[in-house]
Short mmCIF file of N, CA and C in Angstrom, two decimals:
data_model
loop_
_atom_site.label_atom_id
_atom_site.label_comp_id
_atom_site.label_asym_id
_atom_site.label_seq_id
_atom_site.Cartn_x
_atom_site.Cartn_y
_atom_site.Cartn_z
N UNK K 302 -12.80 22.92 7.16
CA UNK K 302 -12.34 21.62 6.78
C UNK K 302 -11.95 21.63 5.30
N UNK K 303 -10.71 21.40 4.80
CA UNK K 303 -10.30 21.37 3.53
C UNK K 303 -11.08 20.11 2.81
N UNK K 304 -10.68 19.99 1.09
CA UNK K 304 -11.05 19.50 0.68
C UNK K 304 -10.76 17.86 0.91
N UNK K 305 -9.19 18.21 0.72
CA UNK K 305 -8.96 16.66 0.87
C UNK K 305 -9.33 15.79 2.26
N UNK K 306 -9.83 16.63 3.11
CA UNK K 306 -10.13 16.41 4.37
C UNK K 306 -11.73 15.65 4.41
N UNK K 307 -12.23 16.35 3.45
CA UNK K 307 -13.57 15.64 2.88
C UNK K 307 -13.71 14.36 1.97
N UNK K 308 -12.42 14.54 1.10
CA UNK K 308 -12.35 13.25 0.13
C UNK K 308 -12.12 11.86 1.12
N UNK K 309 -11.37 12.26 1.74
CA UNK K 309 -10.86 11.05 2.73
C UNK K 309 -11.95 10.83 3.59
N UNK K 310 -12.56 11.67 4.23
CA UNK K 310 -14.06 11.24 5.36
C UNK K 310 -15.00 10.53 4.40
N UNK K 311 -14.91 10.53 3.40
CA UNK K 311 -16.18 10.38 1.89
C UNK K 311 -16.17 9.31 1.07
N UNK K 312 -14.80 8.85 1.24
CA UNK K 312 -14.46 7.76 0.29
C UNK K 312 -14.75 6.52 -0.16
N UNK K 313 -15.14 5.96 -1.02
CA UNK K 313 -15.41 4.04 -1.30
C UNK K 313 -14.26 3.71 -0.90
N UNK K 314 -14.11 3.11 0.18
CA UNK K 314 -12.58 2.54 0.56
C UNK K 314 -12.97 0.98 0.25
N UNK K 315 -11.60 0.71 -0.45
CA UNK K 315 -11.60 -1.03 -0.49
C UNK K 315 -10.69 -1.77 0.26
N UNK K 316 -10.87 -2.99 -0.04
CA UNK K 316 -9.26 -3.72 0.48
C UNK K 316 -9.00 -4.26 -0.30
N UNK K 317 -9.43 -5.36 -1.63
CA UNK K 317 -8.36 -6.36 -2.03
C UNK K 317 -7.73 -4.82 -3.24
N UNK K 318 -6.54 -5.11 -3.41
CA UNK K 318 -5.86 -4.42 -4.19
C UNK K 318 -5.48 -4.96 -5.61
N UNK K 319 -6.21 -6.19 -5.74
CA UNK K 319 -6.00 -6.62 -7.95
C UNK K 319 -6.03 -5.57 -8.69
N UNK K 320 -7.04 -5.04 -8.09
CA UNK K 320 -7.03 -3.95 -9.56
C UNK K 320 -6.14 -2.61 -9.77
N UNK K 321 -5.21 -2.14 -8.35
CA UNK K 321 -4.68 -1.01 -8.36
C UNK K 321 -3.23 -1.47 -9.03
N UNK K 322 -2.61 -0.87 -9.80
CA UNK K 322 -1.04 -1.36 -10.69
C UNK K 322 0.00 -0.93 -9.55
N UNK K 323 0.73 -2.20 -9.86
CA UNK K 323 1.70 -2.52 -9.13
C UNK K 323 2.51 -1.31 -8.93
N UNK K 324 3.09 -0.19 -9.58
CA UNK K 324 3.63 0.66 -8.81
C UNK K 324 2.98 1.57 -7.94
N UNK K 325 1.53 1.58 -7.42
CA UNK K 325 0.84 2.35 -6.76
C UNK K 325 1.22 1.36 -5.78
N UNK K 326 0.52 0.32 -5.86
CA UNK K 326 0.27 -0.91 -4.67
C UNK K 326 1.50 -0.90 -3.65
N UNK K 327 3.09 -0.81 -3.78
CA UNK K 327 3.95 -0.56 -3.38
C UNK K 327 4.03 0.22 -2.77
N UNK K 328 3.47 1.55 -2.86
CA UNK K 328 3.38 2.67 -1.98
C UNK K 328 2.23 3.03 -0.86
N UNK K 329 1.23 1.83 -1.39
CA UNK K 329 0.33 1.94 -0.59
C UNK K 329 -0.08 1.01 0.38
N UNK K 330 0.99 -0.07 -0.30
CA UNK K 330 0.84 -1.09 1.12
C UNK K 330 2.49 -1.13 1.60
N UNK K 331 2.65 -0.15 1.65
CA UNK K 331 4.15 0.22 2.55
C UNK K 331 3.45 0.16 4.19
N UNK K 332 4.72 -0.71 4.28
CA UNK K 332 4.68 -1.24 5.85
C UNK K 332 5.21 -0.09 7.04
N UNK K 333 6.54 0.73 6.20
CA UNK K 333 7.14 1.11 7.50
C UNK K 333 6.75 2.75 7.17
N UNK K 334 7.22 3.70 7.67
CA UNK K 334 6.81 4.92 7.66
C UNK K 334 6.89 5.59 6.37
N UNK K 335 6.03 6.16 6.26
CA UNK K 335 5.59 6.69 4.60
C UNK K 335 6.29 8.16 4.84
N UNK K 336 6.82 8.96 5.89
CA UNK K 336 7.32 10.18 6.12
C UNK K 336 8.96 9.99 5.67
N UNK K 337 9.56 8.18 6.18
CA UNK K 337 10.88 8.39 6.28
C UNK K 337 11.18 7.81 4.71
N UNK K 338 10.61 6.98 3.89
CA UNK K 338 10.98 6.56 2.70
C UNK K 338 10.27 7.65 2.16
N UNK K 339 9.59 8.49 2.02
CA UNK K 339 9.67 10.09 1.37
C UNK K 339 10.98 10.68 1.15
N UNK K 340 11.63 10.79 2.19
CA UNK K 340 12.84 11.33 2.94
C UNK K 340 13.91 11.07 1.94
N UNK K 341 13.87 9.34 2.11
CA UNK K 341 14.70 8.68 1.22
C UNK K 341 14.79 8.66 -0.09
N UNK K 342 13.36 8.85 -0.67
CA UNK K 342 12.98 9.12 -2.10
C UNK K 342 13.29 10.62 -2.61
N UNK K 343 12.51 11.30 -1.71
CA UNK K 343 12.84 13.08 -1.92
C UNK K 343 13.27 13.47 -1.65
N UNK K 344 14.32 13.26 -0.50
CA UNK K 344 14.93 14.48 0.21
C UNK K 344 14.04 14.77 1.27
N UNK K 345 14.96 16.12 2.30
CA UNK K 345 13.85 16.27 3.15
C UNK K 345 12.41 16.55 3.41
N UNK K 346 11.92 15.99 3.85
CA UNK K 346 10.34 16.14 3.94
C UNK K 346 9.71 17.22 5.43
N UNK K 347 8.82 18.28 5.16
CA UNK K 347 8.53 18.81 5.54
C UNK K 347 7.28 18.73 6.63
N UNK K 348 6.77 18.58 7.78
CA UNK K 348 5.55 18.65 8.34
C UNK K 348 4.81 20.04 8.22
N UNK K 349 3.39 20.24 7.55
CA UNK K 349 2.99 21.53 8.16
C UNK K 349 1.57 20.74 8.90
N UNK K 350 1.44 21.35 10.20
CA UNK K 350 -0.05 21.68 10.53
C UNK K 350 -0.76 22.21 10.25
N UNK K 351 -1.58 21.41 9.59
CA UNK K 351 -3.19 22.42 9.33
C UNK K 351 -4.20 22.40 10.26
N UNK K 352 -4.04 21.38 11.28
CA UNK K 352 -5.20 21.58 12.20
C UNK K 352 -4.97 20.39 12.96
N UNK K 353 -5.23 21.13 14.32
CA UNK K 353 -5.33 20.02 15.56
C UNK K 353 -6.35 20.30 16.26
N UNK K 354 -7.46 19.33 16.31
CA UNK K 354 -8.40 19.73 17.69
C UNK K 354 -9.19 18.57 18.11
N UNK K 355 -10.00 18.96 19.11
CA UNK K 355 -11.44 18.10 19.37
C UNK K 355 -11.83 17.61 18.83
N UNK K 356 -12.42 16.68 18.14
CA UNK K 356 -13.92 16.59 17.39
C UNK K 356 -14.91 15.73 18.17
N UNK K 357 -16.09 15.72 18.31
CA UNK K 357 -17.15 14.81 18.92
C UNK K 357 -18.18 14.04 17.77
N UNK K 358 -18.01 14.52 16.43
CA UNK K 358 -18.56 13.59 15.12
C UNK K 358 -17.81 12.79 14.32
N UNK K 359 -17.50 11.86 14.07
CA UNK K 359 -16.60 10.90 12.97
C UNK K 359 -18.60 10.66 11.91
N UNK K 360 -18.26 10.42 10.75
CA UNK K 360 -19.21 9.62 9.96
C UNK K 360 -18.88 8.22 10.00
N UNK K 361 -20.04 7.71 9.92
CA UNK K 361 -20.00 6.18 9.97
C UNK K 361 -18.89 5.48 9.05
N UNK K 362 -18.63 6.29 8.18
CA UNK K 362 -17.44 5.96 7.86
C UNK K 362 -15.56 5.55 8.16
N UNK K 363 -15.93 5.96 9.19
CA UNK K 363 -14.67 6.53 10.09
C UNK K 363 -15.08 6.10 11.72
N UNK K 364 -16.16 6.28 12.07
CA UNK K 364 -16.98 5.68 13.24
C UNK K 364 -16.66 4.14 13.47
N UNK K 365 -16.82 3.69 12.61
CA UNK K 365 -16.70 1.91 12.64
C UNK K 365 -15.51 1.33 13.16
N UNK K 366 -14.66 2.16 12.91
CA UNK K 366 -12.99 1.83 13.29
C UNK K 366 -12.91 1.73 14.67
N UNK K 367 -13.94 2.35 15.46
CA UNK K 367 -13.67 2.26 17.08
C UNK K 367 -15.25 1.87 17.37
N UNK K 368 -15.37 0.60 17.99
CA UNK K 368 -16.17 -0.08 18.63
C UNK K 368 -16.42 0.56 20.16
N UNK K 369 -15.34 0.74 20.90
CA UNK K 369 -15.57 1.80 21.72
C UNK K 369 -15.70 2.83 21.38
N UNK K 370 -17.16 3.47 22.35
CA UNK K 370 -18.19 4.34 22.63
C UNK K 370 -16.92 5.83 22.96
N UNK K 371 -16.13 5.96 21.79
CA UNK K 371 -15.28 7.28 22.61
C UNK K 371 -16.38 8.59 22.23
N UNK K 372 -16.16 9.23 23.54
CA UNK K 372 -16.76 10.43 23.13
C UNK K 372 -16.14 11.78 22.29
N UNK K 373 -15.35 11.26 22.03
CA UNK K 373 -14.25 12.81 21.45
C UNK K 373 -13.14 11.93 21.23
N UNK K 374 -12.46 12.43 19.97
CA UNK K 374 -11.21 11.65 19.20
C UNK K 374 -10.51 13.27 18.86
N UNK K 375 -9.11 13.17 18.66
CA UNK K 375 -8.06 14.21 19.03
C UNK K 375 -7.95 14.10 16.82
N UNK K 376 -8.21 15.23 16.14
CA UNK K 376 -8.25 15.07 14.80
C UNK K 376 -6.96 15.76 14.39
N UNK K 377 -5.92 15.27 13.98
CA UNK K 377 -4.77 16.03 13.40
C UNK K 377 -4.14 16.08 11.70
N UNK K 378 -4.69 17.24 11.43
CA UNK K 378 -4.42 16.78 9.87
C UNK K 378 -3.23 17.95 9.10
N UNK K 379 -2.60 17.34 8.64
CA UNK K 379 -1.18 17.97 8.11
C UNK K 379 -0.59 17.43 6.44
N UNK K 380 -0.33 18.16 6.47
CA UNK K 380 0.47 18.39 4.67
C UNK K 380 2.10 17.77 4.74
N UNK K 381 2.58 16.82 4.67
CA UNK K 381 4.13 16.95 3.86
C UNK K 381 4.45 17.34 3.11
N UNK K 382 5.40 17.90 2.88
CA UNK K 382 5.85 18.60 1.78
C UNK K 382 7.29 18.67 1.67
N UNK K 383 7.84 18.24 0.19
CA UNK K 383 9.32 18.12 0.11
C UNK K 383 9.41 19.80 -1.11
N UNK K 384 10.52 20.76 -0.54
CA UNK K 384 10.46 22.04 -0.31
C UNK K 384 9.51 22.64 -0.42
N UNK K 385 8.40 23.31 -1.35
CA UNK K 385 7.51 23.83 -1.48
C UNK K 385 6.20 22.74 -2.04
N UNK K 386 6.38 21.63 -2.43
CA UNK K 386 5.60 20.83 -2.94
C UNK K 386 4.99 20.04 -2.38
N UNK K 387 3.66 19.92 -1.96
CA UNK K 387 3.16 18.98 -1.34
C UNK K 387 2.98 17.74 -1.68
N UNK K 388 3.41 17.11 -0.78
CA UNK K 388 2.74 15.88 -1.33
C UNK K 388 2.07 14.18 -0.92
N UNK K 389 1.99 14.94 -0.08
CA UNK K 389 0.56 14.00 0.93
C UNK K 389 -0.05 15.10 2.27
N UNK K 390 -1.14 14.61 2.17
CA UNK K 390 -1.50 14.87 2.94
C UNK K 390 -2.89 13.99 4.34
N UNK K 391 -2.67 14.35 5.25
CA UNK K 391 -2.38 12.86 6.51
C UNK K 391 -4.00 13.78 7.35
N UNK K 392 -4.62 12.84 7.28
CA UNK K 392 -5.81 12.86 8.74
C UNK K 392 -5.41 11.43 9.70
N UNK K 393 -5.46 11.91 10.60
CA UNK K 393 -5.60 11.04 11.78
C UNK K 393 -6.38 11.29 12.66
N UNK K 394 -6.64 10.14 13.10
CA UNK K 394 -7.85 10.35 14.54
C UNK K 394 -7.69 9.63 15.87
N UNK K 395 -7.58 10.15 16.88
CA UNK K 395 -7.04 9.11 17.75
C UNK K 395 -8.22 9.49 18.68
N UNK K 396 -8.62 8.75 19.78
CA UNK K 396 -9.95 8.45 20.64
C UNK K 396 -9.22 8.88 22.31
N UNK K 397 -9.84 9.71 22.78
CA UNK K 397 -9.57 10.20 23.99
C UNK K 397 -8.95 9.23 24.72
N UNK K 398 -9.74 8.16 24.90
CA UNK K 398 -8.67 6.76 25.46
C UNK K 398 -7.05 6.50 25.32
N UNK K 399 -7.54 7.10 24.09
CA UNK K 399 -5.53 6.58 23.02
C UNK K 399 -4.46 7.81 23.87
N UNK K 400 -5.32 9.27 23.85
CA UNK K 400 -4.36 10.36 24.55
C UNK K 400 -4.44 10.48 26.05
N UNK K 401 -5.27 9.67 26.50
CA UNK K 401 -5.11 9.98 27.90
C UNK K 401 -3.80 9.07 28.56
N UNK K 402 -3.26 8.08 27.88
CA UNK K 402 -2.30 7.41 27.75
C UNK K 402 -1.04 8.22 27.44
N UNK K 403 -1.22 8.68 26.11
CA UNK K 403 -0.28 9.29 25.35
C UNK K 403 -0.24 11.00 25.03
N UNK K 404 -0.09 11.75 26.02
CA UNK K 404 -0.30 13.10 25.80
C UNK K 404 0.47 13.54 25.07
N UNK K 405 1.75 13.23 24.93
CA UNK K 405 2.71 13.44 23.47
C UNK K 405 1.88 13.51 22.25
N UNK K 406 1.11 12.80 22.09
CA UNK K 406 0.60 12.64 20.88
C UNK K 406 0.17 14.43 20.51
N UNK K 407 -0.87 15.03 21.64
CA UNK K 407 -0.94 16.22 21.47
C UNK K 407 0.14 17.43 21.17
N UNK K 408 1.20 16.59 21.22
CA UNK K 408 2.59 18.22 21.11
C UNK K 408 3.54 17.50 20.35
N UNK K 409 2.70 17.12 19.14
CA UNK K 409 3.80 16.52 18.42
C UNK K 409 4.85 18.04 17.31
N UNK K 410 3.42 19.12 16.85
CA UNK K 410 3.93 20.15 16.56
C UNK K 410 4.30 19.81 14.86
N UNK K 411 5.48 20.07 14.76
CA UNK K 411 5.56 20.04 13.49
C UNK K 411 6.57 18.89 13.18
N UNK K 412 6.37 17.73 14.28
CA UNK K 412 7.39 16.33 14.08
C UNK K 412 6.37 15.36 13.20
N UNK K 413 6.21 14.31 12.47
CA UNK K 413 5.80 13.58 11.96
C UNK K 413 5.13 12.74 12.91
N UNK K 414 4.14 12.01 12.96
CA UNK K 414 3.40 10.91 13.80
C UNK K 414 4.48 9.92 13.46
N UNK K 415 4.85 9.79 12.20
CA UNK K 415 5.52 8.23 12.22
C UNK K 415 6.81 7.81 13.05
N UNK K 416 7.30 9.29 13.75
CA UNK K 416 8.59 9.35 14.11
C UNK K 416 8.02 8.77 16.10
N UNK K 417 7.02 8.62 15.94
CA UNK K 417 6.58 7.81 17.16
C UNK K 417 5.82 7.23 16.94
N UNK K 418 5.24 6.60 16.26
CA UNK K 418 4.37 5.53 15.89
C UNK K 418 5.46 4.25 15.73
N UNK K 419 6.05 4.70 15.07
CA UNK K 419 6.92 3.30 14.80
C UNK K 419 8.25 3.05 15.42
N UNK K 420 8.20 3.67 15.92
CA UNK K 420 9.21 3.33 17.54
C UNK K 420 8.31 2.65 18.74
N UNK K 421 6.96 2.68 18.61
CA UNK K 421 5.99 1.48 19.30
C UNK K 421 6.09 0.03 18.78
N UNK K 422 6.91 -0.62 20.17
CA UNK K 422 7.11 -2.17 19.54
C UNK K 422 5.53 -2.64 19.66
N UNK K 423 4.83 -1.93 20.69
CA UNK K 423 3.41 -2.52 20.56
C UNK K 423 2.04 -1.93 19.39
N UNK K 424 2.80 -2.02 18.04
CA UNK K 424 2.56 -0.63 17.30
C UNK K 424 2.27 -1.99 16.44
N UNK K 425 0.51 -2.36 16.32
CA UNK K 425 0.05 -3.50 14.85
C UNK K 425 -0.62 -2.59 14.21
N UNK K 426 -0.43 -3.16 12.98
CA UNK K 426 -1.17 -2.42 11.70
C UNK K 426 -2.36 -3.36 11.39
N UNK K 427 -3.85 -3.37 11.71
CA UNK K 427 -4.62 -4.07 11.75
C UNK K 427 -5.56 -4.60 10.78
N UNK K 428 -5.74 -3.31 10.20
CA UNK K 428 -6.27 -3.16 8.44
C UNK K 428 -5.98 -1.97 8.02
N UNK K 429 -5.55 -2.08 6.17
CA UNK K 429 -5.20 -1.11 5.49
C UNK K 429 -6.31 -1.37 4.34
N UNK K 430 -6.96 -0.26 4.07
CA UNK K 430 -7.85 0.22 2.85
C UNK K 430 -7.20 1.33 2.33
N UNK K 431 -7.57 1.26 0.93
CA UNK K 431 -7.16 2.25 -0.39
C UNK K 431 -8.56 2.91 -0.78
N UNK K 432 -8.35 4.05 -2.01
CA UNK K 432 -9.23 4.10 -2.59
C UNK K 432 -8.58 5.53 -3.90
N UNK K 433 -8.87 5.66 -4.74
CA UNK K 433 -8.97 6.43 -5.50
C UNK K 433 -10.05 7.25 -6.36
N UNK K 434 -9.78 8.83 -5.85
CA UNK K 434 -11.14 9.53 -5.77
C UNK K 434 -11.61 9.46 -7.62
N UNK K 435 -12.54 9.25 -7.82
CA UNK K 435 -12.88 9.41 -9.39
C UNK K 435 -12.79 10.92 -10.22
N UNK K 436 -13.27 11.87 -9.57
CA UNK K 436 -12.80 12.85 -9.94
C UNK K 436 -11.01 13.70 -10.15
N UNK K 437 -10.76 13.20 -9.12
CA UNK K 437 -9.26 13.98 -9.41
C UNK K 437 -8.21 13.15 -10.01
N UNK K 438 -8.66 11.53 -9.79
CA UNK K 438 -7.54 10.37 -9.97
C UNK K 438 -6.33 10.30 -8.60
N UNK K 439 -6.64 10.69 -7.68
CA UNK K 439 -5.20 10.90 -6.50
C UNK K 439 -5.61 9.46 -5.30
N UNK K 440 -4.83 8.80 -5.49
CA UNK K 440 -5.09 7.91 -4.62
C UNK K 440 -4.78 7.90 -3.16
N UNK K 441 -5.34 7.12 -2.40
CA UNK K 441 -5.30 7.37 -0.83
C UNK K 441 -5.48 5.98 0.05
N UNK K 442 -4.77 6.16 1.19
CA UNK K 442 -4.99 4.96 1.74
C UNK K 442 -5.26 5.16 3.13
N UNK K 443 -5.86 4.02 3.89
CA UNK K 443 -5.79 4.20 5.40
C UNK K 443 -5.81 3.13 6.08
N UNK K 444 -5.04 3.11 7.48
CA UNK K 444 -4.72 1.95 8.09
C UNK K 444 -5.21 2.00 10.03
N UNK K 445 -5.68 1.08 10.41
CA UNK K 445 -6.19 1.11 11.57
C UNK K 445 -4.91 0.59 12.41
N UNK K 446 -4.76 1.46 13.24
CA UNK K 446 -3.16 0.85 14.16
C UNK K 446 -3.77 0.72 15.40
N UNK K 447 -3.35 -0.13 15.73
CA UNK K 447 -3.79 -0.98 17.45
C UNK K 447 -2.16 -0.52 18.16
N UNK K 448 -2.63 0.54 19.14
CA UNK K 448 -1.36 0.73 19.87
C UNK K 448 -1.48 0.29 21.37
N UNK K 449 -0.74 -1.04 21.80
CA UNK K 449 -1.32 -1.66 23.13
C UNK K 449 -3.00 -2.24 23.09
N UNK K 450 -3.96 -1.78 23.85
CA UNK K 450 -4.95 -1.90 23.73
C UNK K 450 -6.18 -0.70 22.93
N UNK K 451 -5.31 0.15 22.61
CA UNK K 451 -6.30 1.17 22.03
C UNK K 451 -5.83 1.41 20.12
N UNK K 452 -6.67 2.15 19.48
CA UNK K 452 -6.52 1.93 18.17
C UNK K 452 -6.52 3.73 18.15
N UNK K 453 -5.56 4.14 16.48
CA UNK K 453 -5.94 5.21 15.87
C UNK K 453 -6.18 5.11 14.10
N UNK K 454 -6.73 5.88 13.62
CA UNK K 454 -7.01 5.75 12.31
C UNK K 454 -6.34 6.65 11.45
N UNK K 455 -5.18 6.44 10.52
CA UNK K 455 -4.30 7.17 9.77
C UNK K 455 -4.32 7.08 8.12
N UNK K 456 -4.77 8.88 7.91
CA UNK K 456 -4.97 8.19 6.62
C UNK K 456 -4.37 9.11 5.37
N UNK K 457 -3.67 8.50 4.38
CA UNK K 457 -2.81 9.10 3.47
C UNK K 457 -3.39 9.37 2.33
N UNK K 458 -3.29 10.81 1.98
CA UNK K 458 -3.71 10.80 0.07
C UNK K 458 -3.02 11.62 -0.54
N UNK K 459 -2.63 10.86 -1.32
CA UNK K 459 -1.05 10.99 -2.19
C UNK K 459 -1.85 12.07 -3.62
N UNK K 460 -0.27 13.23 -2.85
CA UNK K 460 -1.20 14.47 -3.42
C UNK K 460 -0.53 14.97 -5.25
N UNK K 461 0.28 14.05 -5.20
CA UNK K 461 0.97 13.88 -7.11
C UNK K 461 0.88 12.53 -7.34
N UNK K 462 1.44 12.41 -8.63
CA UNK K 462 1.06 11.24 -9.01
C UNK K 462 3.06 10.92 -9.37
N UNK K 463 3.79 11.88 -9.19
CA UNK K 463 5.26 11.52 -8.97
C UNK K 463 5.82 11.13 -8.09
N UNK K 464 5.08 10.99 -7.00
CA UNK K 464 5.39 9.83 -6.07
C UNK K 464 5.65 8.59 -6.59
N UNK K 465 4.77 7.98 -7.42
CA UNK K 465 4.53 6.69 -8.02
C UNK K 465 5.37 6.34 -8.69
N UNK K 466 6.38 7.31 -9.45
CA UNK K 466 7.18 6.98 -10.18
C UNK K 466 8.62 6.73 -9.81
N UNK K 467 8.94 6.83 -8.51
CA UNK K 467 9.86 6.33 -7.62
C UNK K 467 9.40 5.30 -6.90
N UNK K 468 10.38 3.98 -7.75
CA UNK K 468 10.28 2.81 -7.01
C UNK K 468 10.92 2.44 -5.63
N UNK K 469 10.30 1.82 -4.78
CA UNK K 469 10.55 1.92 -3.48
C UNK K 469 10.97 0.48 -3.25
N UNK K 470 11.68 -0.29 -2.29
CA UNK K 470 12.20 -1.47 -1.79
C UNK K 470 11.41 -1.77 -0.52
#
């Protein structure tokens, strides 16, 4: 399990956002896909996989997000990267319920989640939390998506701080 894979399971996550400055806040309470206004900002954006599998532990941290008793959530965590530079990097968790529905979800490969996430008209964004780790300064966010009747947990940490400096619409 990488690091940032730990920062994000670990985090003081908040919600009201007063105190984060307005050009972070923009990027972090972006509504529509954070892969395709990359795109738009950087140029092409890259998927790599770092890991897809099983898991049967979430921490209570991450646990809370699903009220249903799932026994195993599908963990997929990957790097964007615009040419050699990374610069986010994405955990998600989706609950056996969510893929027994959606087996695509498992062979997404090296396509982006958002490039089917948000082509779901039944696709709500339910709550979004931030947080910024104290040690490194890299901020991160995560959002609970209700797809139909089942939920997944997606979560971003913005791996430069030159992201921020491209203003977004």
């Amino acid at each position: 399990m990488s690091d940032y894979s730990q920062l994000i399971q670990h985090a003081d996550w908040q919600h009201s956002m007063e105190t984060v400055p307005s050009f972070v806040s923009s990027w972090l309470n972006l509504s529509s896909s954070l892969t395709a206004t990359l795109t738009q900002t950087f140029g092409e954006v890259h998927v790599s996989v770092l890991s897809e599998s099983w898991i049967t532990f979430l921490n209570d941290n991450e646990r809370r997000f699903f009220p249903k008793k799932a026994a195993r959530f599908w963990c997929r965590e990957v790097m964007l990267k615009n040419q050699d530079t990374p610069l986010i990097f994405a955990r998600t968790l989706m609950p056996d319920s969510l893929l027994a529905q959606h087996i695509e979800l498992q062979q997404l490969g090296n396509r982006a989640l958002g490039e089917w996430l948000f082509m779901r008209p039944d696709r709500i964004r339910q709550r979004l939390e931030w947080t910024q780790d104290q040690a490194t300064g890299l901020y991160a966010r995560r959002a609970l998506m209700q797809i139909g009747q089942e939920s997944m947990v997606v979560a971003e940490l913005f791996l430069t701080p030159r992201i921020f400096t491209r203003t977004i619409k």
